[in-house]
XYZ file of C-alpha atoms in Angstrom:
752
model
C -24.727 -35.572 -44.495
C -24.211 -31.588 -44.713
C -20.262 -30.772 -44.831
C -18.727 -29.076 -41.810
C -17.385 -25.826 -41.701
C -15.234 -25.617 -45.080
C -11.358 -25.538 -43.956
C -9.016 -23.709 -46.066
C -11.966 -22.577 -48.834
C -12.509 -25.653 -51.111
C -9.216 -27.609 -50.367
C -9.991 -28.874 -47.393
C -13.678 -29.389 -47.345
C -14.400 -32.719 -45.432
C -17.714 -34.560 -44.414
C -19.163 -34.251 -41.257
C -18.611 -37.852 -39.496
C -21.341 -39.961 -37.055
C -18.438 -40.027 -34.358
C -17.516 -36.269 -34.984
C -21.139 -35.012 -34.166
C -20.371 -36.793 -30.710
C -17.405 -35.046 -30.288
C -18.622 -31.646 -31.326
C -20.221 -31.263 -27.616
C -16.923 -31.174 -26.189
C -15.270 -28.678 -28.048
C -13.533 -25.579 -26.668
C -16.012 -22.799 -27.842
C -15.567 -19.070 -26.797
C -16.896 -15.362 -28.244
C -13.626 -14.032 -27.285
C -9.986 -14.816 -27.327
C -8.005 -15.884 -24.021
C -5.926 -13.012 -22.521
C -3.806 -15.469 -20.857
C -1.132 -17.707 -22.347
C -2.429 -20.495 -19.530
C -6.288 -19.993 -21.422
C -5.258 -20.536 -24.624
C -6.359 -22.470 -27.489
C -3.859 -25.516 -26.937
C -2.452 -27.484 -30.587
C 0.094 -29.986 -30.749
C 1.984 -33.004 -32.150
C 4.047 -34.174 -29.218
C 7.029 -32.287 -30.471
C 5.051 -29.458 -31.626
C 2.860 -26.791 -29.655
C 1.118 -23.456 -30.002
C -1.364 -21.658 -27.752
C -3.722 -19.270 -29.687
C -4.398 -15.986 -27.512
C -4.673 -12.312 -27.276
C -1.998 -10.177 -26.043
C -1.707 -6.447 -26.726
C -4.601 -5.864 -29.179
C -2.752 -9.095 -31.312
C -3.639 -12.554 -32.174
C -0.613 -13.906 -30.831
C 0.088 -18.259 -31.554
C 3.045 -18.948 -29.109
C 5.197 -21.387 -30.562
C 6.945 -24.225 -28.757
C 9.095 -27.483 -29.852
C 9.384 -30.364 -26.854
C 13.025 -30.920 -27.154
C 14.025 -27.360 -26.888
C 16.462 -27.742 -24.020
C 19.282 -26.031 -21.513
C 20.960 -28.585 -20.580
C 23.504 -27.125 -18.455
C 24.345 -28.589 -15.378
C 23.419 -26.764 -12.241
C 24.079 -29.870 -9.830
C 27.338 -31.116 -9.442
C 26.179 -34.856 -8.517
C 29.663 -36.184 -8.338
C 29.748 -34.219 -4.986
C 27.179 -36.328 -3.443
C 26.304 -40.302 -2.616
C 23.337 -41.763 -0.787
C 25.814 -43.063 2.138
C 26.941 -39.225 2.497
C 23.612 -38.029 2.691
C 22.782 -40.564 5.364
C 25.671 -39.451 7.403
C 24.643 -36.020 7.373
C 21.155 -36.952 8.468
C 22.807 -39.164 11.733
C 25.084 -36.417 12.489
C 22.140 -33.504 11.927
C 24.119 -31.438 9.614
C 21.489 -31.566 6.615
C 22.313 -27.807 5.716
C 25.386 -29.174 4.157
C 23.010 -31.426 2.180
C 21.105 -28.670 0.883
C 23.744 -26.110 -0.462
C 24.893 -29.184 -2.865
C 21.911 -31.187 -3.738
C 19.180 -28.334 -3.066
C 20.527 -24.542 -3.303
C 21.279 -24.850 -7.338
C 17.648 -25.877 -8.471
C 16.508 -22.419 -7.110
C 19.710 -20.207 -7.515
C 20.629 -21.254 -11.243
C 18.268 -20.920 -14.156
C 19.473 -23.923 -15.854
C 19.275 -26.849 -16.746
C 15.579 -25.924 -18.159
C 12.834 -26.413 -20.985
C 12.900 -23.123 -23.641
C 10.070 -21.415 -25.034
C 10.849 -20.965 -28.690
C 8.768 -17.486 -29.944
C 5.464 -16.261 -31.370
C 3.602 -15.150 -33.782
C 1.201 -12.020 -33.710
C -1.049 -10.093 -35.880
C -2.965 -6.917 -35.751
C -6.040 -7.400 -34.965
C -7.281 -3.709 -35.681
C -7.225 -5.328 -39.204
C -9.702 -8.010 -38.533
C -12.322 -6.612 -36.253
C -14.227 -7.560 -32.988
C -13.958 -11.449 -32.573
C -17.239 -13.270 -33.008
C -16.460 -17.115 -32.361
C -13.338 -19.126 -31.211
C -13.623 -22.454 -31.365
C -11.111 -25.552 -30.930
C -12.351 -28.324 -32.763
C -11.323 -31.912 -31.196
C -12.186 -33.964 -33.746
C -9.363 -32.335 -35.966
C -7.100 -30.229 -33.667
C -8.475 -27.127 -35.863
C -8.528 -23.842 -33.872
C -10.961 -21.666 -36.151
C -11.493 -17.840 -34.922
C -13.978 -16.008 -36.943
C -14.789 -12.110 -36.882
C -17.143 -9.731 -37.501
C -15.617 -8.117 -40.446
C -16.128 -11.497 -42.375
C -12.850 -12.563 -41.701
C -12.261 -16.425 -40.618
C -8.909 -17.316 -39.289
C -7.715 -21.231 -38.958
C -4.776 -22.887 -37.587
C -3.854 -26.581 -36.777
C -0.494 -28.260 -36.271
C 0.317 -31.380 -38.541
C -0.085 -34.701 -36.808
C 2.404 -36.320 -38.906
C 4.600 -33.592 -40.075
C 7.206 -31.156 -38.248
C 5.137 -28.104 -38.984
C 1.930 -25.736 -38.254
C -0.042 -23.921 -40.610
C -2.372 -20.817 -40.385
C -5.016 -19.368 -42.971
C -7.034 -16.218 -43.147
C -9.868 -16.219 -45.204
C -12.144 -13.094 -46.773
C -9.644 -10.591 -45.885
C -10.400 -7.158 -46.863
C -7.059 -5.613 -46.257
C -4.040 -8.231 -47.331
C -1.547 -6.428 -45.464
C -2.205 -8.469 -42.281
C 0.993 -10.672 -42.552
C 3.142 -12.191 -39.407
C 5.137 -10.604 -37.107
C 7.225 -13.282 -35.026
C 8.005 -12.368 -31.656
C 11.181 -13.293 -30.122
C 11.734 -14.054 -26.414
C 14.085 -11.837 -23.987
C 16.811 -14.015 -24.026
C 19.083 -11.070 -24.536
C 17.444 -7.804 -22.697
C 16.495 -6.862 -19.371
C 12.884 -7.341 -19.897
C 11.109 -8.511 -16.595
C 6.888 -9.051 -17.641
C 4.419 -8.359 -14.640
C 3.762 -11.942 -12.700
C 1.154 -13.719 -13.922
C 0.525 -15.888 -10.457
C 1.860 -19.191 -12.431
C 4.818 -19.898 -10.237
C 7.268 -18.538 -13.194
C 10.825 -18.975 -12.922
C 13.440 -16.309 -13.511
C 13.313 -13.996 -16.302
C 14.707 -16.082 -19.680
C 17.682 -12.977 -20.200
C 18.961 -14.768 -16.698
C 20.154 -17.736 -19.519
C 22.513 -15.333 -20.974
C 21.835 -15.818 -24.631
C 23.758 -14.234 -27.386
C 20.821 -12.142 -29.111
C 19.179 -14.035 -31.931
C 18.942 -13.179 -35.454
C 15.979 -12.653 -37.673
C 15.932 -12.421 -41.348
C 12.932 -11.477 -43.268
C 11.727 -11.456 -46.791
C 8.607 -10.556 -48.868
C 6.913 -13.694 -47.662
C 9.310 -15.572 -45.093
C 11.116 -14.964 -41.419
C 13.685 -16.896 -40.301
C 14.600 -16.885 -36.766
C 18.191 -18.065 -35.287
C 18.478 -18.258 -31.546
C 21.773 -19.540 -29.946
C 21.470 -21.436 -26.546
C 24.033 -23.038 -24.646
C 27.349 -24.270 -25.526
C 26.953 -23.953 -28.795
C 23.457 -24.842 -29.536
C 20.782 -23.205 -31.115
C 17.142 -23.446 -32.700
C 15.231 -21.817 -35.848
C 11.986 -20.729 -36.166
C 10.879 -20.553 -39.779
C 7.287 -18.586 -40.990
C 5.976 -19.037 -44.538
C 3.134 -17.353 -46.110
C 1.784 -17.353 -49.769
C -1.281 -15.219 -51.192
C -3.688 -17.349 -52.212
C -6.640 -15.778 -54.795
C -7.302 -12.257 -53.257
C -8.542 -12.118 -50.025
C -6.641 -15.605 -49.123
C -3.724 -15.725 -47.315
C -2.021 -19.235 -46.257
C 1.203 -20.104 -43.826
C 3.185 -22.091 -42.178
C 5.678 -22.586 -39.326
C 8.241 -25.001 -38.243
C 11.066 -25.089 -35.154
C 14.487 -26.812 -35.754
C 17.265 -27.858 -33.133
C 20.519 -27.849 -33.987
C 19.920 -27.938 -37.282
C 18.580 -25.070 -39.788
C 14.752 -25.351 -40.247
C 13.621 -26.774 -43.735
C 11.531 -24.623 -45.870
C 8.239 -26.557 -47.394
C 6.351 -25.084 -50.662
C 3.633 -23.442 -50.413
C 1.737 -22.816 -54.156
C -1.406 -21.120 -54.718
C -1.900 -23.778 -57.380
C -1.217 -26.617 -55.425
C -4.275 -28.867 -55.116
C -3.760 -29.515 -51.580
C -0.748 -27.834 -50.012
C -0.983 -28.755 -46.177
C -1.410 -32.382 -46.064
C -4.820 -32.020 -44.081
C -5.841 -35.535 -45.196
C -3.026 -36.995 -43.408
C -3.311 -35.428 -40.477
C -7.398 -36.009 -39.988
C -6.203 -39.536 -40.793
C -3.949 -39.560 -37.623
C -6.972 -37.501 -35.382
C -9.762 -40.419 -37.025
C -7.871 -43.239 -36.214
C -6.694 -41.696 -32.339
C -10.788 -41.286 -31.905
C -11.432 -44.652 -32.759
C -10.246 -45.964 -30.122
C -12.062 -45.982 -27.456
C -14.634 -43.569 -26.251
C -17.334 -43.879 -23.365
C -20.470 -42.050 -21.971
C -21.347 -40.576 -18.841
C -24.679 -38.642 -17.626
C -22.569 -36.047 -16.049
C -21.575 -33.262 -18.686
C -18.902 -31.535 -16.617
C -16.870 -34.924 -16.623
C -18.058 -36.195 -19.577
C -16.495 -33.007 -21.556
C -13.398 -32.537 -19.712
C -12.752 -36.266 -19.845
C -12.550 -35.858 -23.932
C -10.615 -32.701 -23.435
C -8.293 -34.549 -21.703
C -7.845 -37.335 -24.616
C -7.288 -34.332 -26.956
C -4.515 -33.051 -24.796
C -3.159 -36.455 -24.802
C -3.244 -37.292 -28.566
C -1.506 -33.541 -28.657
C 1.399 -34.110 -26.473
C 2.010 -37.806 -26.739
C 3.644 -38.969 -30.451
C 6.539 -41.529 -30.910
C 9.847 -40.046 -31.190
C 8.735 -37.027 -29.523
C 10.042 -36.989 -25.783
C 8.045 -38.166 -22.676
C 5.415 -35.692 -21.310
C 7.040 -32.579 -19.410
C 4.889 -30.883 -16.502
C 3.692 -28.167 -19.759
C 4.497 -30.798 -22.685
C 4.776 -28.447 -25.804
C 2.584 -25.562 -23.965
C 5.953 -23.801 -22.289
C 4.882 -20.574 -20.506
C 4.939 -17.425 -22.981
C 4.964 -15.054 -20.024
C 8.914 -13.563 -20.306
C 10.279 -16.234 -17.530
C 10.877 -19.968 -17.142
C 8.127 -21.907 -17.051
C 6.687 -23.308 -13.821
C 9.478 -25.687 -12.103
C 11.766 -25.076 -15.331
C 9.214 -27.475 -17.393
C 11.146 -30.501 -16.692
C 10.389 -34.238 -16.227
C 9.066 -34.851 -12.257
C 9.092 -38.524 -11.943
C 7.983 -38.614 -8.121
C 4.481 -38.111 -9.686
C 4.229 -35.600 -12.615
C 4.857 -38.043 -15.711
C 3.647 -40.944 -14.185
C 0.189 -39.530 -13.641
C 0.593 -38.357 -17.175
C 0.479 -41.647 -18.970
C -2.386 -43.294 -16.042
C -5.117 -43.275 -18.987
C -3.234 -44.484 -21.679
C -3.537 -47.785 -20.384
C -7.106 -48.422 -19.985
C -8.111 -46.123 -22.714
C -6.427 -48.285 -25.007
C -3.692 -45.835 -26.488
C -0.722 -48.107 -25.982
C 1.568 -46.005 -28.528
C 0.662 -42.874 -26.516
C 1.630 -44.716 -23.632
C 4.646 -46.017 -25.298
C 6.718 -42.760 -25.123
C 7.180 -42.535 -21.440
C 8.837 -46.171 -21.701
C 10.566 -45.078 -25.142
C 11.719 -42.002 -22.838
C 12.708 -44.063 -20.300
C 14.934 -46.709 -22.249
C 16.407 -43.988 -24.307
C 17.818 -41.954 -21.110
C 18.709 -45.034 -19.307
C 22.720 -45.484 -20.154
C 23.078 -41.864 -18.354
C 20.721 -43.239 -15.580
C 22.884 -46.443 -14.871
C 25.621 -43.827 -14.634
C 24.011 -41.871 -11.852
C 22.949 -45.208 -10.331
C 26.561 -46.256 -9.684
C 27.787 -42.822 -8.828
C 25.266 -42.247 -6.419
C 23.958 -45.063 -4.883
C 27.266 -46.523 -4.759
C 25.710 -50.027 -6.713
C 24.895 -51.907 -9.365
C 21.624 -51.299 -11.004
C 19.252 -48.869 -12.393
C 17.336 -46.163 -10.509
C 16.083 -43.181 -11.682
C 16.065 -39.286 -11.099
C 13.299 -37.633 -9.586
C 13.897 -34.493 -10.976
C 15.637 -34.947 -14.316
C 16.677 -33.312 -18.087
C 15.329 -34.277 -21.463
C 18.602 -36.223 -21.756
C 18.319 -38.200 -18.051
C 20.742 -35.984 -16.021
C 19.613 -35.169 -12.518
C 18.525 -31.737 -12.112
C 18.163 -32.189 -8.255
C 15.659 -29.854 -5.919
C 14.412 -31.396 -2.606
C 16.680 -34.347 -2.755
C 14.572 -36.307 -0.903
C 12.077 -37.028 -3.849
C 14.584 -35.384 -6.514
C 17.232 -38.441 -6.054
C 15.056 -40.847 -4.153
C 15.507 -44.369 -3.713
C 12.206 -45.667 -5.158
C 11.546 -43.583 -9.025
C 12.590 -46.403 -10.634
C 10.278 -48.719 -8.898
C 7.448 -46.787 -10.002
C 9.153 -45.945 -13.485
C 9.183 -49.325 -13.755
C 5.376 -50.227 -13.423
C 4.853 -48.326 -16.632
C 7.124 -51.182 -18.268
C 4.926 -53.457 -16.434
C 1.745 -52.166 -17.581
C 2.476 -51.628 -21.361
C 3.287 -55.363 -20.868
C 0.135 -56.507 -19.174
C -2.198 -54.580 -21.405
C -0.412 -55.582 -24.469
C 0.902 -58.775 -23.684
C 3.358 -58.318 -26.358
C 6.083 -61.066 -26.130
C 8.478 -58.635 -27.783
C 8.116 -56.003 -25.392
C 8.278 -58.690 -22.335
C 11.894 -59.695 -23.469
C 13.669 -56.621 -24.575
C 12.015 -54.350 -22.777
C 9.687 -55.002 -19.463
C 12.113 -57.978 -18.574
C 15.648 -55.987 -18.770
C 14.326 -53.018 -17.168
C 12.464 -54.272 -14.343
C 15.321 -56.898 -13.572
C 17.675 -53.694 -13.311
C 15.690 -52.065 -10.974
C 14.877 -54.677 -8.594
C 18.855 -55.308 -8.952
C 19.531 -51.750 -8.062
C 16.955 -51.678 -5.020
C 18.287 -55.549 -3.591
C 21.791 -53.871 -3.969
C 20.735 -50.403 -2.037
C 18.642 -52.256 0.960
C 19.980 -53.986 3.680
C 19.035 -56.991 5.490
C 19.397 -57.255 8.968
C 17.596 -60.800 11.195
C 15.921 -61.601 7.757
C 14.275 -58.329 7.685
C 15.111 -55.773 4.499
C 14.874 -51.854 4.908
C 16.376 -48.579 3.095
C 19.201 -46.905 4.643
C 16.803 -43.777 4.657
C 13.292 -43.398 3.458
C 10.855 -40.756 2.487
C 7.499 -39.863 1.636
C 7.201 -37.109 -1.132
C 6.554 -33.867 0.157
C 6.052 -34.835 3.555
C 7.924 -32.661 5.601
C 8.658 -30.931 2.536
C 12.829 -30.557 2.730
C 13.640 -30.252 5.808
C 15.766 -33.008 7.695
C 13.023 -34.420 9.167
C 11.506 -35.625 5.510
C 13.839 -38.251 5.759
C 12.697 -41.796 7.909
C 15.358 -44.724 9.181
C 12.492 -46.894 8.671
C 10.240 -47.728 5.520
C 7.541 -45.151 4.793
C 4.599 -46.888 3.005
C 5.376 -45.142 0.182
C 8.706 -46.579 -0.670
C 7.221 -49.857 1.053
C 4.794 -50.210 -1.255
C 7.165 -49.455 -4.453
C 9.650 -51.970 -3.196
C 6.681 -54.652 -2.812
C 5.407 -54.145 -6.039
C 8.614 -54.028 -7.966
C 9.925 -57.504 -6.682
C 6.285 -59.185 -7.127
C 6.528 -57.537 -10.565
C 10.398 -58.764 -10.747
C 9.422 -62.325 -9.998
C 6.044 -61.917 -12.916
C 7.989 -60.876 -15.487
C 11.140 -63.547 -14.747
C 9.032 -66.316 -15.423
C 6.761 -64.966 -18.065
C 10.442 -64.861 -19.416
C 11.440 -68.557 -18.764
C 13.714 -67.607 -16.189
C 12.274 -70.020 -12.831
C 15.398 -69.225 -10.493
C 14.867 -65.465 -10.580
C 11.366 -65.658 -10.275
C 12.055 -68.039 -7.154
C 14.697 -65.400 -5.901
C 12.555 -61.948 -6.331
C 10.238 -63.786 -4.450
C 12.421 -64.472 -1.382
C 13.577 -60.766 -1.743
C 9.767 -60.147 -1.332
C 9.268 -62.206 1.557
C 12.049 -60.213 3.310
C 10.430 -56.848 2.983
C 8.139 -56.125 6.296
C 4.223 -55.222 5.864
C 2.631 -52.053 5.661
C 2.684 -49.727 8.663
C -1.344 -49.509 9.318
C -3.131 -48.316 12.292
C -6.993 -47.557 13.030
C -6.093 -44.590 10.897
C -4.918 -46.953 8.038
C -2.087 -46.174 6.371
C 0.558 -44.168 8.287
C 2.998 -41.806 6.275
C 5.644 -44.160 8.359
C 6.000 -46.189 11.369
C 4.767 -43.694 14.484
C 3.614 -41.393 11.888
C -0.339 -40.748 11.284
C -1.538 -38.450 8.999
C -2.395 -35.450 11.316
C -2.806 -32.584 8.619
C -3.979 -32.205 5.118
C -1.330 -33.379 2.520
C -1.492 -32.846 -1.189
C 0.545 -36.037 -2.096
C -1.219 -39.233 -1.679
C 2.105 -41.355 -1.625
C 1.162 -43.370 1.688
C -1.893 -45.274 -0.329
C 0.441 -46.071 -3.436
C -0.698 -49.483 -2.320
C -4.356 -49.025 -2.755
C -3.789 -47.142 -6.201
C -1.967 -47.046 -8.719
C -0.234 -50.447 -7.283
C -3.047 -52.330 -7.035
C -1.185 -54.685 -3.992
C -4.528 -53.927 -2.159
C -7.872 -55.250 -3.037
C -11.086 -53.473 -1.037
C -12.844 -57.253 -1.800
C -10.267 -58.840 0.662
C -11.464 -58.030 4.625
C -8.151 -57.442 5.859
C -7.540 -54.828 3.176
C -10.761 -53.458 3.382
C -10.488 -52.082 6.395
C -7.227 -50.726 5.391
C -8.794 -48.786 2.131
C -11.653 -47.657 4.272
C -9.638 -46.200 7.391
C -7.377 -44.357 4.947
C -9.855 -42.957 3.282
C -11.657 -41.552 6.468
C -8.729 -40.384 7.570
C -8.192 -38.452 4.149
C -11.339 -36.625 5.190
C -11.214 -35.859 8.355
C -7.697 -34.129 7.335
C -9.479 -32.230 4.600
C -8.256 -30.852 1.630
C -6.939 -27.342 2.638
C -3.427 -28.268 1.583
C -4.375 -30.132 -1.691
C -3.501 -29.326 -5.497
C -5.352 -30.113 -8.000
C -3.933 -33.436 -8.920
C -4.754 -34.572 -5.338
C -8.491 -34.726 -6.279
C -7.874 -36.452 -9.620
C -5.863 -38.753 -7.837
C -8.405 -39.178 -5.072
C -10.777 -40.248 -7.599
C -9.234 -43.598 -8.312
C -8.798 -44.107 -4.785
C -12.405 -43.747 -3.957
C -13.099 -45.918 -7.072
C -10.905 -48.876 -6.286
C -13.335 -48.535 -2.421
C -16.579 -48.829 -4.708
C -17.261 -45.313 -3.242
C -18.879 -44.197 -6.375
C -20.196 -40.685 -5.516
C -17.308 -39.571 -3.287
C -15.237 -40.469 -6.434
C -17.438 -38.287 -8.928
C -16.998 -35.637 -6.482
C -13.529 -35.615 -6.745
C -13.774 -35.466 -10.196
C -16.557 -32.572 -10.345
C -14.137 -30.378 -7.830
C -11.287 -30.700 -10.422
C -13.141 -29.591 -13.341
C -15.146 -27.048 -12.132
C -12.228 -25.586 -9.600
C -8.924 -26.207 -10.830
C -8.809 -26.021 -14.326
C -8.864 -23.045 -16.507
C -11.705 -22.133 -19.352
C -9.485 -24.058 -21.805
C -9.015 -27.034 -19.537
C -5.371 -26.972 -18.358
C -4.885 -28.030 -14.699
C -3.633 -24.805 -12.553
C -2.668 -26.635 -9.781
C -4.779 -24.196 -7.359
C -8.426 -23.440 -6.634
C -9.342 -21.350 -9.382
C -12.357 -20.568 -7.163
C -10.518 -18.427 -4.283
C -10.173 -20.945 -2.295
C -13.249 -22.989 -1.726
C -11.992 -26.363 -1.701
C -7.936 -25.469 -1.067
C -5.898 -22.965 0.418
C -3.843 -23.078 -2.925
C -4.878 -20.452 -4.894
C -2.216 -19.744 -7.550
C -2.015 -20.940 -10.993
C 0.755 -22.624 -12.073
C 0.047 -25.149 -15.257
C 0.466 -29.035 -14.847
C -0.865 -31.827 -17.006
C -0.733 -34.315 -14.286
C -3.689 -33.447 -12.709
C -5.567 -33.246 -16.381
C -4.567 -37.035 -17.024
C -5.338 -38.544 -13.332
C -8.534 -37.032 -13.850
C -9.045 -39.448 -17.655
C -7.885 -42.123 -15.561
C -10.288 -41.627 -12.698
C -13.082 -41.317 -15.303
C -11.956 -44.770 -16.418
C -12.059 -46.629 -13.052
C -15.332 -45.891 -12.883
C -16.408 -47.918 -15.400
C -13.711 -50.533 -15.806
C -10.924 -52.163 -13.579
C -7.750 -54.418 -13.832
C -7.317 -55.327 -10.401
C -5.649 -58.473 -8.613
C -5.535 -60.901 -11.447
C -9.098 -60.094 -12.983
C -10.748 -57.475 -14.404
C -14.493 -55.421 -13.281
C -17.053 -53.888 -15.354
C -18.840 -50.857 -13.980
C -16.971 -51.642 -10.411
C -17.702 -47.567 -9.171
C -20.560 -46.218 -11.115
C -23.216 -44.271 -8.809
C -26.971 -45.082 -8.804
C -27.745 -42.125 -9.829
C -25.795 -42.624 -13.362
C -28.917 -44.792 -15.115
C -27.508 -44.769 -18.624
C -23.811 -45.423 -19.512
C -21.290 -47.298 -21.947
C -18.086 -47.348 -22.831
C -16.314 -48.829 -26.282
C -12.887 -50.586 -26.498
C -11.306 -49.454 -22.935
C -8.472 -52.186 -22.727
C -7.327 -54.451 -19.395
C -4.285 -56.116 -18.595
C -4.544 -59.278 -20.509
C -5.060 -57.669 -23.788
C -8.977 -57.629 -23.589
C -10.526 -54.898 -25.009
C -13.764 -54.592 -23.424
C -17.456 -52.435 -24.510
C -20.561 -52.634 -22.058
C -23.724 -50.633 -21.571
C -25.994 -49.365 -18.607
C -29.460 -49.077 -19.313
C -32.480 -47.233 -17.491
C -29.911 -47.821 -14.377
C -29.565 -51.651 -15.360
C -26.178 -53.141 -16.428
C -27.392 -55.060 -20.105
C -24.145 -55.886 -22.135
C -20.283 -56.344 -21.667
C -18.602 -57.550 -24.911
C -14.634 -58.738 -24.689
C -12.443 -59.082 -27.411
C -9.192 -60.884 -26.768
C -6.588 -59.766 -28.600
C -3.970 -61.929 -27.756
C -5.894 -64.829 -26.172
C -6.282 -66.542 -22.770
C -7.820 -66.563 -19.450
C -10.751 -64.033 -18.802
C -11.374 -63.169 -15.154
C -14.150 -60.960 -15.241
C -16.273 -59.730 -12.479
C -19.852 -59.047 -14.178
C -22.132 -56.702 -12.948
C -24.967 -59.192 -13.612
C -26.562 -61.726 -10.878
C -26.779 -64.153 -13.574
C -25.794 -64.219 -17.213
C -25.965 -65.436 -20.724
C -22.627 -65.929 -22.614
C -22.817 -65.546 -26.046
C -19.686 -66.694 -28.467
C -18.447 -69.712 -26.264
C -20.262 -72.738 -25.330
C -22.041 -72.867 -22.314
C -20.056 -75.074 -20.322
C -16.619 -73.405 -21.003
C -17.808 -70.397 -19.061
C -17.199 -71.017 -14.900
C -18.057 -68.512 -12.087
C -16.340 -69.004 -8.603
C -17.777 -68.251 -5.215
C -16.212 -64.964 -5.351
C -18.130 -63.669 -8.190
C -15.413 -63.905 -10.837
C -16.405 -65.187 -14.366
C -13.590 -67.589 -16.185
C -13.504 -68.526 -19.468
C -10.506 -69.287 -21.880
C -10.399 -67.353 -25.374
C -8.790 -67.693 -28.505
C -6.952 -64.739 -30.097
C -9.489 -62.596 -31.744
C -12.045 -64.485 -30.086
C -15.253 -62.360 -29.087
C -17.440 -63.161 -25.934
C -20.693 -61.154 -25.315
C -22.245 -61.483 -21.362
C -25.987 -60.369 -21.082
C -28.254 -60.024 -18.217
C -29.742 -63.118 -17.064
C -32.817 -61.388 -16.522
C -33.632 -60.305 -19.950
């Protein structure tokens, strides 16, 4: 095989693998640099991030670190209780609630995620850009100039630093300049329609200090309450026309230098970096015959590998790509647990990226102690709930409190503990994390609900962003959003209790579940709440939670089928004018669950073509002038990207209602489709192929062993790897076989 582009000269030459050839078509490739931060080349390792673009004729590398936060409190949660809010709603005095619970989020610049700094290089010394490529196989950005100069940069996958290198320079005076943010001046930059907040100077920090030597720059920036961060940049001339450099960001400790020696054999840890990415890409892959969807999917997987890493915080709205525009990031770059964090982790389970999935449950577990205190203080009961809008360390931030302090956020967060267990079948995780977390949330929800005439209900209920922030956003009866989450939670609590050897608790949670009312449905499908139909376009699919992601309804059941199809028809009738990008991503999974493959694919196509920046970032608004949505702004958030990836996977493989299904929603026009090592509930790894319009083979590996219940895309089948008498297919078309740990079974089309 021929060698790839040589990285950092001969020091880093690597051979092209066959899998790299598969990834090459999905690289980001341009003939110029982006001139907006949200169109830049994105790099990251979960903790550190960078955006490579052009600003004011300078090559700019925006630097970010995931845990840079100003966590000063604006919301005084001690002034609020759920009971008091209920009283104000009853008394129609909601302005008093808004003043305490909502206004601080809008009027105070903190708490907020913080950007770090930026590196700049003078483009006049490099010449015109000829090519600008992000190789997603190795997370390497390479920029070539007409002068012959080459700029390479990447963030190390497993070390806390980024690297850059110039090759073939004609002018070695091109050295990095560190650009500090406007924390201590009155600079206000031109708006960029990105829903940015107020200028960073509103945070009121002291001016940072920059110390420079011949080949280093150290920037020390005080923040709030005695905290600080540092950025350290180093570089070294390597031979006559090469410069290699590194950068790092530290939080509340001095930044540590790294040795960059001109004589070192490998000064940047490149093999360890590429080794991590090689392992990441080996976890699973898929191939669909729609080039737009295929490329977007792999760019989503690349972004997932860039923002989710053990030891780093969970994925925030922008993760390690905080806005570099002189202002606070959109929605302060925080953790939105009323949709954004949950959707960001949807694809991790089916994509067989459980390590990446664990960054969410790890963070939720880390902030659990603070959330327990919050639950007791605000809701006045024992147990666990999670704020809907929260800081890095777990404190509630306020905002529209129907959602930012929602009574069912913990139930949605708990689903990820449930999924992490179901997709891994890890007994230790069940015992030490999933069971206690779900049990505590269920205990809280039992305590906060009220039982009357055998029916359990919430004191106040809401449906995310329906009626926005008005008093009418509260309902005295269950919304389908809150009810679906509660039904899921008590069902899951019963299941994890039984699996953890607690049959009495299992019976208790089933009894609580039986006290919940049925969903509110009519000819329009799921309503918002009793007597409240969906009568206009709405961006949040909250009332359809029972279809997806909660998997409480199954289109194969006649009663459920009617509800699902009526709901989708009503959604179509209301149109998409009030949708954001993530609405289309979520809608793809809803259509896939209804087996409406062509409609699901259409949602994915609209998302990728209309709601993404050229670098694949989800920009919320319709970037083609409002073709599908009345929102045409461009705030960058990640949840739409990752929900898109799950929408693609839902076409190919679903875990549903206790069984798995292969090719459940593949369009008839897709003649050739395949995937390898996608994961299902029960810890099964599944691979499948469809050739010339005909499903041909499905392979299943039982990671932990157990009963495989699978709906195959064959009318008749041949099973290999297990005795024929051990395989049975029931009247619902579900094939059942018991597998040992690591055992593989292959199903083939019986027609062949």
